[in-house]
Short mmCIF file of C-alpha atoms and ligand atoms in Angstrom, two decimals:
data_model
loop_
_atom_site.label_atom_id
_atom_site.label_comp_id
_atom_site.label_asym_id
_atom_site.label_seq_id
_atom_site.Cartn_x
_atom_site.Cartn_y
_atom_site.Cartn_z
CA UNK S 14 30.23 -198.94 -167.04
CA UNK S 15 26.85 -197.39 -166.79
CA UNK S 16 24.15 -199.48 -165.19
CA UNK S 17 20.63 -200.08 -166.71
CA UNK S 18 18.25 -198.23 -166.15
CA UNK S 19 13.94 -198.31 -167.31
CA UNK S 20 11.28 -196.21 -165.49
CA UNK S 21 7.45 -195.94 -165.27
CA UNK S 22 5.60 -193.52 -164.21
CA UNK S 23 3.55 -193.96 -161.37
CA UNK S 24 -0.84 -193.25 -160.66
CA UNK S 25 -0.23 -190.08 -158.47
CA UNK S 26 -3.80 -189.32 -156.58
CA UNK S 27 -4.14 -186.17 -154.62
CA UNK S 28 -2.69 -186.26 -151.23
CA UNK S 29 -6.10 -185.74 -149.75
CA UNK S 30 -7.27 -188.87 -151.50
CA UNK S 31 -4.55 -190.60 -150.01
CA UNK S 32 -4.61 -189.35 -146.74
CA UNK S 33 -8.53 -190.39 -146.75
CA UNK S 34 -7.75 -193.92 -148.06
CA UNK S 35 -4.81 -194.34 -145.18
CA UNK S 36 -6.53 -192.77 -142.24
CA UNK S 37 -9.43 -195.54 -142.64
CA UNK S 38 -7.02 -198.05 -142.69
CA UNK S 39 -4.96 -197.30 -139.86
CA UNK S 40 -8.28 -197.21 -137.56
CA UNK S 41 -8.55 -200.50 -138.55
CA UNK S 42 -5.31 -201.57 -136.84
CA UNK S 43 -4.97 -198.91 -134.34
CA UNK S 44 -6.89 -197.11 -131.56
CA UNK S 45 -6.46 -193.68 -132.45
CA UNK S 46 -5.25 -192.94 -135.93
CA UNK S 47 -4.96 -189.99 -138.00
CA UNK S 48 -3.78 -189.37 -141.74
CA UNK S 49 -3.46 -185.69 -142.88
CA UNK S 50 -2.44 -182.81 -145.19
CA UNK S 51 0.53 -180.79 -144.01
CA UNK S 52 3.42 -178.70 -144.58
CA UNK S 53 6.39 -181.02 -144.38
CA UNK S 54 8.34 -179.91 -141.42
CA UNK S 55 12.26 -179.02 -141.25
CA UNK S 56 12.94 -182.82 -141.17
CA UNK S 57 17.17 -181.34 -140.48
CA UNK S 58 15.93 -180.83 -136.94
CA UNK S 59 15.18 -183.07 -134.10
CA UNK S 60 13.70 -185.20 -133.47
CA UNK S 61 14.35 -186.51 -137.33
CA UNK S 62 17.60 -185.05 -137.96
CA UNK S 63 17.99 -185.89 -141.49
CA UNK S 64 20.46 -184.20 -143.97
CA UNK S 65 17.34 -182.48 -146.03
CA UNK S 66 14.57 -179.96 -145.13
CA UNK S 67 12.13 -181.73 -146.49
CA UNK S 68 10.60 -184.45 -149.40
CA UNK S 69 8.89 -182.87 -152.35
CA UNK S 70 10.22 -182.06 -155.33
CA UNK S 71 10.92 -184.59 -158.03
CA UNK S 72 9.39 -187.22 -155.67
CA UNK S 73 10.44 -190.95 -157.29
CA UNK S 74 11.53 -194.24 -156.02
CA UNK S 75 14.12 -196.35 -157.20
CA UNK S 76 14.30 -200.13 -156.65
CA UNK S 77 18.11 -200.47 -157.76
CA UNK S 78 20.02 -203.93 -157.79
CA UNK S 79 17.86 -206.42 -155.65
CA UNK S 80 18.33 -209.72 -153.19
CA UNK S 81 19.41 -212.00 -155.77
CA UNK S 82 22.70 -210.28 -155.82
CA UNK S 83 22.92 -211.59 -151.82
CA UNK S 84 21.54 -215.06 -152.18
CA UNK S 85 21.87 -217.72 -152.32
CA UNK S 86 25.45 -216.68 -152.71
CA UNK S 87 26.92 -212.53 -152.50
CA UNK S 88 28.03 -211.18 -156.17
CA UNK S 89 30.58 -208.60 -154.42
CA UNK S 90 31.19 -206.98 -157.36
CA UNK S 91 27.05 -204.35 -157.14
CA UNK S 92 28.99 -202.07 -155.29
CA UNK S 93 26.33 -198.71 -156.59
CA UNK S 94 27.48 -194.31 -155.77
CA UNK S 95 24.22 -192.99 -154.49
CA UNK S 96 24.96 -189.73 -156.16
CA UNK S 97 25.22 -191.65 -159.36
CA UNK S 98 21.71 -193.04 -158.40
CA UNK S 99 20.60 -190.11 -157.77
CA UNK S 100 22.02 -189.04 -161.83
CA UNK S 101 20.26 -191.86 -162.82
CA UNK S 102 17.07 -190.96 -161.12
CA UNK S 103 17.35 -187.64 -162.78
CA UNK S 104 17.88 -185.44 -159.59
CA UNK S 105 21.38 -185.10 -158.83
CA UNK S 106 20.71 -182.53 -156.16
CA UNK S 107 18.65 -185.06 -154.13
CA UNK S 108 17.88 -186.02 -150.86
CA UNK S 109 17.46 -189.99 -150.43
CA UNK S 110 15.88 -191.83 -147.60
CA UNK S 111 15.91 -195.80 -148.00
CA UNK S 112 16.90 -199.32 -147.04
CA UNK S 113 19.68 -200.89 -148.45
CA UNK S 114 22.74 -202.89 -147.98
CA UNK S 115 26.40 -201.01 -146.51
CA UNK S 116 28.95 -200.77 -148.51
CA UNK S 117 30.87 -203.73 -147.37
CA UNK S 118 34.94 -202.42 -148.63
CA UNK S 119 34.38 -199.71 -146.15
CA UNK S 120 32.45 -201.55 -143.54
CA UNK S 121 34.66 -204.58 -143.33
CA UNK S 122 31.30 -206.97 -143.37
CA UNK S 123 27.63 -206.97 -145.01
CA UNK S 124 25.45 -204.78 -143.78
CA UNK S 125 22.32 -202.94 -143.10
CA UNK S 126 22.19 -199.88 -144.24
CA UNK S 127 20.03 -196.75 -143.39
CA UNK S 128 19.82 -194.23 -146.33
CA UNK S 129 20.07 -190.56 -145.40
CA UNK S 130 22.26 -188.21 -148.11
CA UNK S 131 21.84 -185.49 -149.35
CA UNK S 132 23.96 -185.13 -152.88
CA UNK S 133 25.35 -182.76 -155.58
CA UNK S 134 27.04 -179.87 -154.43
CA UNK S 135 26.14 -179.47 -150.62
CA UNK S 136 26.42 -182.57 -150.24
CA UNK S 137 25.28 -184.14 -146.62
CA UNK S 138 25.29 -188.13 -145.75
CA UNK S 139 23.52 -188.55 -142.59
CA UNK S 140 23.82 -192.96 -143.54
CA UNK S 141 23.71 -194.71 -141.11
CA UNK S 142 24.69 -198.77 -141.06
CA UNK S 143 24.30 -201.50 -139.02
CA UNK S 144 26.45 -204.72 -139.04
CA UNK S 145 27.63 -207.65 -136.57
CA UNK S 146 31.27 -207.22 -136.33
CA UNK S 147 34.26 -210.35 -136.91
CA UNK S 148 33.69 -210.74 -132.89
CA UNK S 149 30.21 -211.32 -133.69
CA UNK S 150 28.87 -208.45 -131.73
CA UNK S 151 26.33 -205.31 -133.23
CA UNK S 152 27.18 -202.52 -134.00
CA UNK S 153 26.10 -199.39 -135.39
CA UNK S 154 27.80 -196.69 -136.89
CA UNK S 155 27.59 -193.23 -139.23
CA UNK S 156 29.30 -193.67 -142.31
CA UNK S 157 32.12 -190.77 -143.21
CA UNK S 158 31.04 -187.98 -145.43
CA UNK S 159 32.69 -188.97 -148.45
CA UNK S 160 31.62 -193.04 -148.41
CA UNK S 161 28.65 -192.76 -150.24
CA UNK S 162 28.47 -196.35 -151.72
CA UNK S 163 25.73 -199.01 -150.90
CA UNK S 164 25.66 -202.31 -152.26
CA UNK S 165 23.97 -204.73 -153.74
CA UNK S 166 20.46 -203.43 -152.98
CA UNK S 167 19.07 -200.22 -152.29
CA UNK S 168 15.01 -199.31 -152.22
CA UNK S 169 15.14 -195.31 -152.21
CA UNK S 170 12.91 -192.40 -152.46
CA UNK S 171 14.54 -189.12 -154.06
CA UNK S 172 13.38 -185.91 -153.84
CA UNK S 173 14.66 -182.60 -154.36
CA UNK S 174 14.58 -182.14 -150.81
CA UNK S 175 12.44 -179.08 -150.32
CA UNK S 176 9.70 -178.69 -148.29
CA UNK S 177 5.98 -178.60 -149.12
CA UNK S 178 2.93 -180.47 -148.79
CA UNK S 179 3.10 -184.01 -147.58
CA UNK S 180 0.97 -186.88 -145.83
CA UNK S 181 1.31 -186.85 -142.13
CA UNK S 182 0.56 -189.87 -140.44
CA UNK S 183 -0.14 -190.66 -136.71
CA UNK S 184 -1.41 -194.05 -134.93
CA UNK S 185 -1.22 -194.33 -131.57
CA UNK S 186 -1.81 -198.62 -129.71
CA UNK S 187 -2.40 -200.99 -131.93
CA UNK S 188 -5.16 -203.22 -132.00
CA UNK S 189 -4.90 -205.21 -134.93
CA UNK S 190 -1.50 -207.78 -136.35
CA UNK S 191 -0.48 -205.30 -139.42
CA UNK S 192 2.78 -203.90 -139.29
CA UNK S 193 2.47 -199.80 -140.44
CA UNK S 194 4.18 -200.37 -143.64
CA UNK S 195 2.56 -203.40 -144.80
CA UNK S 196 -0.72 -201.82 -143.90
CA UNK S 197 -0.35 -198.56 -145.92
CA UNK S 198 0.48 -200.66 -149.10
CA UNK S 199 -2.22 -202.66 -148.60
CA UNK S 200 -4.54 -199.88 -148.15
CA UNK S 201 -3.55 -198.63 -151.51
CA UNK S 202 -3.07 -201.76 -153.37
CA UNK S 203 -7.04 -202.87 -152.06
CA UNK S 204 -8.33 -198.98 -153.44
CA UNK S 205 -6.19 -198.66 -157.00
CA UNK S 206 -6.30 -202.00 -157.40
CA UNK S 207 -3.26 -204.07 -159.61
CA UNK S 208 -3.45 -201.34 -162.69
CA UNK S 209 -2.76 -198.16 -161.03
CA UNK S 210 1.06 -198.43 -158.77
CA UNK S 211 1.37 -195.95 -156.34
CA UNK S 212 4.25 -195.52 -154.32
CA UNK S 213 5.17 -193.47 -151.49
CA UNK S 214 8.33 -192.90 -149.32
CA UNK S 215 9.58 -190.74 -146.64
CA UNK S 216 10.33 -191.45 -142.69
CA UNK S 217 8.65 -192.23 -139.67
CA UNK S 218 9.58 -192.65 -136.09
CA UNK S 219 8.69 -195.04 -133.85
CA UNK S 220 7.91 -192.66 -130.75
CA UNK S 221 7.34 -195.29 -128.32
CA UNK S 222 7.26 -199.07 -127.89
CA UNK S 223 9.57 -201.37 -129.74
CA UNK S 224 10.19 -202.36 -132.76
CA UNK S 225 11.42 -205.75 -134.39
CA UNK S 226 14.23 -205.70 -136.63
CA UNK S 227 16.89 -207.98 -138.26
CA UNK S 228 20.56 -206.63 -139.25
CA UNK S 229 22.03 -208.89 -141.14
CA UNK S 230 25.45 -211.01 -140.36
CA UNK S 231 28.48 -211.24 -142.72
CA UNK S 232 28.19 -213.02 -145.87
CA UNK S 233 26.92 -216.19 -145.51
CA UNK S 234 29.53 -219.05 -146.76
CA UNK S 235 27.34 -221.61 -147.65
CA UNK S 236 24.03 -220.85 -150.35
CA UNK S 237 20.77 -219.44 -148.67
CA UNK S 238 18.32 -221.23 -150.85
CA UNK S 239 15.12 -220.30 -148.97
CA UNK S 240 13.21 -218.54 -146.36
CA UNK S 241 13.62 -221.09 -143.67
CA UNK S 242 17.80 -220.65 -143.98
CA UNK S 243 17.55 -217.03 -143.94
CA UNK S 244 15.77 -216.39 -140.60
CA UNK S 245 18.20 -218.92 -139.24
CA UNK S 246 20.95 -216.41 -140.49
CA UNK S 247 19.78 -213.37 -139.76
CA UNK S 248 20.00 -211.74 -136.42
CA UNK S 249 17.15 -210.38 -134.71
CA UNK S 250 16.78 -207.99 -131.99
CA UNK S 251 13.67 -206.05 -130.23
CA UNK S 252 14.81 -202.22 -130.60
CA UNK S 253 13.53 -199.62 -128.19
CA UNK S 254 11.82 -196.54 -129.09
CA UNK S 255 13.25 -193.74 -130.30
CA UNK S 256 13.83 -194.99 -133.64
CA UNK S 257 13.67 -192.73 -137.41
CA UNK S 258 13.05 -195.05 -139.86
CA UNK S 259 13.44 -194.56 -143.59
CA UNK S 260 10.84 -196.07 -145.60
CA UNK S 261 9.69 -196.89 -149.56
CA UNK S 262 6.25 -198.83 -150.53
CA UNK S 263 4.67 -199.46 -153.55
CA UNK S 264 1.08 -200.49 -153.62
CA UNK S 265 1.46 -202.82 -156.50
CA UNK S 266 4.26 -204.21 -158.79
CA UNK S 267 4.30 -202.74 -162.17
CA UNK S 268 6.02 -205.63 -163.56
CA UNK S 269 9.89 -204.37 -162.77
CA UNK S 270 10.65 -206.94 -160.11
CA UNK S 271 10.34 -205.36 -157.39
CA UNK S 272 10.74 -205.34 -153.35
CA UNK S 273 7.47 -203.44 -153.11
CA UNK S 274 8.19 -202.66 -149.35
CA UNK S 275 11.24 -201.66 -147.68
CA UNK S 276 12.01 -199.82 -144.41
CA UNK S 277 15.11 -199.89 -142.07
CA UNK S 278 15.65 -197.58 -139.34
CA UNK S 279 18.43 -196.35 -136.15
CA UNK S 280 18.22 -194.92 -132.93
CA UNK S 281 20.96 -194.19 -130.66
CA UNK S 282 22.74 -197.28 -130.96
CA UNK S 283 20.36 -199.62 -132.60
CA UNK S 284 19.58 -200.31 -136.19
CA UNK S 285 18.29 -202.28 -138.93
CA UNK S 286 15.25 -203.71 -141.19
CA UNK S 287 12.16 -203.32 -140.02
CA UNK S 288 9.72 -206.19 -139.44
CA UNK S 289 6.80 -204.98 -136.78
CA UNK S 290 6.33 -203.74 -133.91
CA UNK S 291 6.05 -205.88 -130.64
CA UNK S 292 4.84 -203.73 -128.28
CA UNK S 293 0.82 -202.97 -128.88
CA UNK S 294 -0.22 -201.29 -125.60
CA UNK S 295 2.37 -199.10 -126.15
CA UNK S 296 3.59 -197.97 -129.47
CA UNK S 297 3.43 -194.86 -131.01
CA UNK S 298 3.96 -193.58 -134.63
CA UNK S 299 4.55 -190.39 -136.15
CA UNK S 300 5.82 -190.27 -139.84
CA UNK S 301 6.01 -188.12 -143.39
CA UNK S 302 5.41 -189.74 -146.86
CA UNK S 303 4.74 -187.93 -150.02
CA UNK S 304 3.70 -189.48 -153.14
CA UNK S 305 6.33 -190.73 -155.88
CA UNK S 306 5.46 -189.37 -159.71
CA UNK S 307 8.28 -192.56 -160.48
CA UNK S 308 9.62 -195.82 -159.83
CA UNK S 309 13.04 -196.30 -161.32
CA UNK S 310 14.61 -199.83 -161.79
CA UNK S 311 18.57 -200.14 -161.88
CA UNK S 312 20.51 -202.76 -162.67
CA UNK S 313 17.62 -205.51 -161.98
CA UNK S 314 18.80 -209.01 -161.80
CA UNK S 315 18.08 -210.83 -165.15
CA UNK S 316 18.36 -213.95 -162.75
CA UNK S 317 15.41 -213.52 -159.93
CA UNK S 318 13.84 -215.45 -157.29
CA UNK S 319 11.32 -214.49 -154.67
CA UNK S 320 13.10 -215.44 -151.31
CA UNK S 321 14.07 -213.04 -148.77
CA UNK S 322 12.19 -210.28 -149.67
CA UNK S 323 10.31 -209.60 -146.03
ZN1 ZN U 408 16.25 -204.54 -145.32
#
């Protein structure tokens, strides 16, 4: 059964533009801040460690399935093969980074799940997920080589996973409430206004401080009608630095439904969706975005709602 699929293109600036537009936002949130223009470095090695080089080629996003397929009540049937998303997408030798949900007939539960996979022939599935166990404990784990499901939702970036230019971005103790994420979208949103979407993914790392994040527990039973009854059943934990988090943002909604942010992220044995960070004083960022040419919609609810989408 082949899933639907409809894509727009995307307002692509320059980098440089970009870069410009980001750095003055981040100095209004951070003490030292800097956006730049660089060659994307070998993001296989530490301290990223992910299972491509790098994120240009092809760059597009993909906002596939969505949270109404979780609440108020789990359809366990959106059960999605990344490298069929990444078909669909029209890269099949891609690397995707992004934030998702596990794929619960391997993992036993619901889960977070940290996109990293690199598909087609050489294929490489760095994935990470997250989950509270039947004992009711976390847990994180690296998902085998050949389970390359998610389900339900997954916000991804795809890229041919070569290397090349790319934003670099650096902020060092915050001094304002914005989260990193939220901030860069609504940098771009305020500049290119609601006409012109642009969207950008990659990875950061949160080099030090803490970060809070929510993994989310096993199916709930009973309906999750609103915001309220979700942060009761979510779980929420403050994860120390070093994290690599996997991110997607788009400044605007085209009209495709959309989660227009989305960012989870692991360390050594922590995991999950990433809210903020809680530790001003001390936290530092270091991250890589380029700049996605598309933004791909698969199998988008026809029945929506706006809850749980933080
Ligand atoms: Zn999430």
């Amino acid at each position: 059964m082949s899933l639907p699929v409809q894509n727009k293109a995307l307002h692509v600036p320059e980098l440089k533009e970009i870069a410009t537009i980001l750095q003055a936002a981040l100095k209004t949130n951070f003490a030292e801040a800097e956006v730049t223009v660089v060659d994307c470095p070998d993001l296989t090695q530490p301290p990223f460690g992910l299972s491509a080089a790098g994120i240009c080629g092809s760059p597009r996003l993909a906002d596939v399935g969505g949270v109404p397929y979780l609440m108020p009540l789990v359809n366990r049937e959106k059960l999605y093969d990344i490298h069929e998303l990444a078909r669909l997408v029209e890269v099949p030798e891609a690397f995707i980074v992004g934030a998702g949900a596990g794929p619960h007939p391997h993992v036993g539960v619901n889960s977070e799940m940290m996109a990293n996979i690199k598909t087609g022939a050489k294929a490489v599935n760095g994935t990470r997920i997250a989950k509270i166990n039947e004992a009711g404990n976390y847990h994180l784990e690296k998902l085998p080589s050949n389970e390359s499901r998610c389900a339900l939702m997954l916000n991804m970036f795809a890229s041919e996973g070569k290397s090349g230019k790319v934003l670099r971005v650096h902020a060092r103790k915050r001094t304002g409430d914005q989260n990193l994420v939220s901030l860069m979208r609504q940098a771009l949103e305020k500049h290119y206004g609601a006409d012109k979407a642009v969207g950008l993914g990659g990875t950061f790392r949160l080099v030090s401080g803490k970060a809070k994040c929510h993994v989310m527990p096993d199916f709930s039973p009973t309906p999750l009608t609103c915001d309220d009854q979700i942060n009761e059943w979510l779980r929420f934990y403050d994860f120390e630095a070093p994290m690599v988090f996997l991110s997607t943002l788009c400044s605007v909604d085209p009209g495709m439904d959309l989660r227009i942010e989305h960012t989870h992220g692991y360390g050594k044995d922590t995991g999950g969706h990433y809210h903020y960070d809680t530790t001003p004083d001390s936290v530092e960022y270091e991250g890589y975005f380029n700049v996605a040419e598309f933004m791909y919609r698969i199998d988008r609810p026809t029945t929506t709602h706006q809850i749980g989408r933080n």
